[in-house]
């Protein structure tokens, strides 16, 4: 919906520190300076739609991103909608990406024994906003001799 070229582009949301989400986008190629975008999101199986309360703006004052706090995505999907206020028309999002930047693993312990020249390294998976299965993670360990 909406006029050609006014839809936002490169819509990406990044979740960090478990519950903060930062969404950004580029203004449509033919959007005028008075075009304004409003972002709404809803987790699946929820009725409530949340509008952004903390917009990121460009030099014309147009919304080009949003910062959400206390985000919980219990399932694998979330729904987003962007309204454009220039003509009161909806502006669709063709595709979107959600990325989660993980915190380091928790409770890392290292136990080494001189007699066997072996070390045991243990940890717990990082906290995430929605991944509950331990098998979803792969780890890489870098060992340095000191």
Tab-separated table of C-alpha atoms in Angstrom:
chain	number	residue	atom	x	y	z
A	1	UNK	CA	0.000	0.000	0.000
A	2	UNK	CA	1.043	3.626	-0.341
A	3	UNK	CA	2.754	5.540	-3.108
A	4	UNK	CA	5.597	3.817	-4.940
A	5	UNK	CA	9.005	4.402	-3.369
A	6	UNK	CA	7.678	5.685	-0.041
A	7	UNK	CA	7.974	2.356	1.796
A	8	UNK	CA	10.825	2.068	4.252
A	9	UNK	CA	13.842	-0.011	3.235
A	10	UNK	CA	16.429	-2.125	5.065
A	11	UNK	CA	14.306	-2.676	8.179
A	12	UNK	CA	16.400	-4.423	10.856
A	13	UNK	CA	15.820	-4.998	14.570
A	14	UNK	CA	18.647	-5.943	16.929
A	15	UNK	CA	17.959	-7.328	20.400
A	16	UNK	CA	20.750	-6.763	22.934
A	17	UNK	CA	21.195	-7.235	26.675
A	18	UNK	CA	18.277	-9.685	26.570
A	19	UNK	CA	15.408	-7.173	26.648
A	20	UNK	CA	16.335	-4.083	24.594
A	21	UNK	CA	15.450	-3.888	20.902
A	22	UNK	CA	16.768	-1.299	18.459
A	23	UNK	CA	14.982	-1.137	15.069
A	24	UNK	CA	16.265	0.975	12.185
A	25	UNK	CA	15.247	1.610	8.586
A	26	UNK	CA	15.975	3.859	5.628
A	27	UNK	CA	13.393	6.358	4.412
A	28	UNK	CA	11.743	5.435	1.103
A	29	UNK	CA	13.546	6.665	-2.016
A	30	UNK	CA	10.696	8.967	-3.082
A	31	UNK	CA	9.508	9.977	0.407
A	32	UNK	CA	9.292	13.726	0.832
A	33	UNK	CA	10.632	15.679	3.797
A	34	UNK	CA	7.166	15.749	5.383
A	35	UNK	CA	6.722	11.968	5.300
A	36	UNK	CA	6.585	10.532	8.802
A	37	UNK	CA	6.763	6.888	9.831
A	38	UNK	CA	5.317	5.249	12.961
A	39	UNK	CA	6.417	1.783	14.073
A	40	UNK	CA	4.209	-0.714	15.908
A	41	UNK	CA	5.092	-4.249	16.982
A	42	UNK	CA	3.263	-7.176	18.514
A	43	UNK	CA	4.606	-10.493	19.750
A	44	UNK	CA	2.680	-13.507	18.439
A	45	UNK	CA	-0.283	-14.772	20.462
A	46	UNK	CA	-0.666	-11.330	22.074
A	47	UNK	CA	-3.442	-8.842	21.448
A	48	UNK	CA	-1.607	-5.685	22.498
A	49	UNK	CA	0.165	-3.626	19.859
A	50	UNK	CA	3.003	-1.414	21.115
A	51	UNK	CA	3.936	1.815	19.365
A	52	UNK	CA	7.476	3.088	19.619
A	53	UNK	CA	7.946	5.572	22.430
A	54	UNK	CA	11.596	6.450	21.691
A	55	UNK	CA	12.132	7.257	18.000
A	56	UNK	CA	15.462	7.868	16.276
A	57	UNK	CA	15.156	10.811	13.839
A	58	UNK	CA	16.999	12.054	10.777
A	59	UNK	CA	17.908	15.711	10.030
A	60	UNK	CA	14.345	16.371	8.739
A	61	UNK	CA	12.797	14.975	11.932
A	62	UNK	CA	11.547	11.834	10.166
A	63	UNK	CA	11.524	8.666	12.223
A	64	UNK	CA	14.292	6.321	11.031
A	65	UNK	CA	14.410	3.956	13.981
A	66	UNK	CA	13.078	3.071	17.381
A	67	UNK	CA	14.407	1.850	20.708
A	68	UNK	CA	12.214	-0.513	22.739
A	69	UNK	CA	12.802	-1.558	26.344
A	70	UNK	CA	11.596	-4.654	28.209
A	71	UNK	CA	11.133	-6.677	25.017
A	72	UNK	CA	10.122	-10.307	25.370
A	73	UNK	CA	9.768	-12.496	22.297
A	74	UNK	CA	8.556	-15.800	23.691
A	75	UNK	CA	8.191	-17.457	20.309
A	76	UNK	CA	10.149	-17.218	17.088
A	77	UNK	CA	8.008	-14.571	15.389
A	78	UNK	CA	7.034	-10.986	16.012
A	79	UNK	CA	4.823	-8.766	13.888
A	80	UNK	CA	5.702	-5.233	12.778
A	81	UNK	CA	3.695	-2.518	11.073
A	82	UNK	CA	4.780	0.887	9.824
A	83	UNK	CA	2.304	3.664	9.108
A	84	UNK	CA	3.204	6.608	6.931
A	85	UNK	CA	1.589	9.907	7.868
A	86	UNK	CA	2.108	11.860	4.649
A	87	UNK	CA	-1.200	10.830	3.135
A	88	UNK	CA	-2.470	8.753	6.015
A	89	UNK	CA	-1.646	5.660	3.991
A	90	UNK	CA	-0.123	2.458	5.288
A	91	UNK	CA	3.396	1.829	4.088
A	92	UNK	CA	4.316	-1.824	4.029
A	93	UNK	CA	7.542	-3.529	5.101
A	94	UNK	CA	8.545	-6.050	2.432
A	95	UNK	CA	10.971	-8.036	4.619
A	96	UNK	CA	12.529	-7.602	8.010
A	97	UNK	CA	15.370	-9.085	9.989
A	98	UNK	CA	15.661	-9.585	13.737
A	99	UNK	CA	19.135	-10.226	15.123
A	100	UNK	CA	20.039	-10.921	18.715
A	101	UNK	CA	23.466	-9.927	19.988
A	102	UNK	CA	24.243	-12.415	22.692
A	103	UNK	CA	25.891	-11.791	26.003
A	104	UNK	CA	28.899	-13.992	26.853
A	105	UNK	CA	28.236	-17.426	28.378
A	106	UNK	CA	27.519	-17.377	32.104
A	107	UNK	CA	29.361	-18.930	35.052
A	108	UNK	CA	32.505	-19.902	33.141
A	109	UNK	CA	34.764	-22.079	35.271
A	110	UNK	CA	38.160	-23.571	34.469
A	111	UNK	CA	39.685	-26.420	36.492
A	112	UNK	CA	43.186	-27.545	35.585
A	113	UNK	CA	45.301	-30.272	37.127
A	114	UNK	CA	49.068	-30.238	36.803
A	115	UNK	CA	49.377	-34.010	37.213
A	116	UNK	CA	47.230	-34.870	34.197
A	117	UNK	CA	48.019	-31.697	32.201
A	118	UNK	CA	44.304	-31.340	31.475
A	119	UNK	CA	41.737	-28.637	31.966
A	120	UNK	CA	37.992	-28.812	32.260
A	121	UNK	CA	36.033	-25.769	31.088
A	122	UNK	CA	32.336	-25.415	31.949
A	123	UNK	CA	29.746	-22.689	31.293
A	124	UNK	CA	26.043	-21.996	31.017
A	125	UNK	CA	24.407	-20.637	27.858
A	126	UNK	CA	23.916	-16.872	27.658
A	127	UNK	CA	20.564	-15.364	28.572
A	128	UNK	CA	18.463	-14.572	25.506
A	129	UNK	CA	15.151	-12.959	24.742
A	130	UNK	CA	13.594	-16.043	23.179
A	131	UNK	CA	15.909	-19.046	22.587
A	132	UNK	CA	15.205	-21.715	25.194
A	133	UNK	CA	17.054	-24.759	23.793
A	134	UNK	CA	20.713	-25.288	24.660
A	135	UNK	CA	21.246	-27.084	21.336
A	136	UNK	CA	20.770	-23.785	19.490
A	137	UNK	CA	24.223	-22.615	20.572
A	138	UNK	CA	27.674	-23.446	19.251
A	139	UNK	CA	30.772	-22.316	21.101
A	140	UNK	CA	34.355	-21.659	20.151
A	141	UNK	CA	37.131	-21.668	22.736
A	142	UNK	CA	40.471	-19.915	22.266
A	143	UNK	CA	43.189	-21.211	24.596
A	144	UNK	CA	46.348	-19.207	25.195
A	145	UNK	CA	49.464	-20.446	26.932
A	146	UNK	CA	50.772	-18.060	29.537
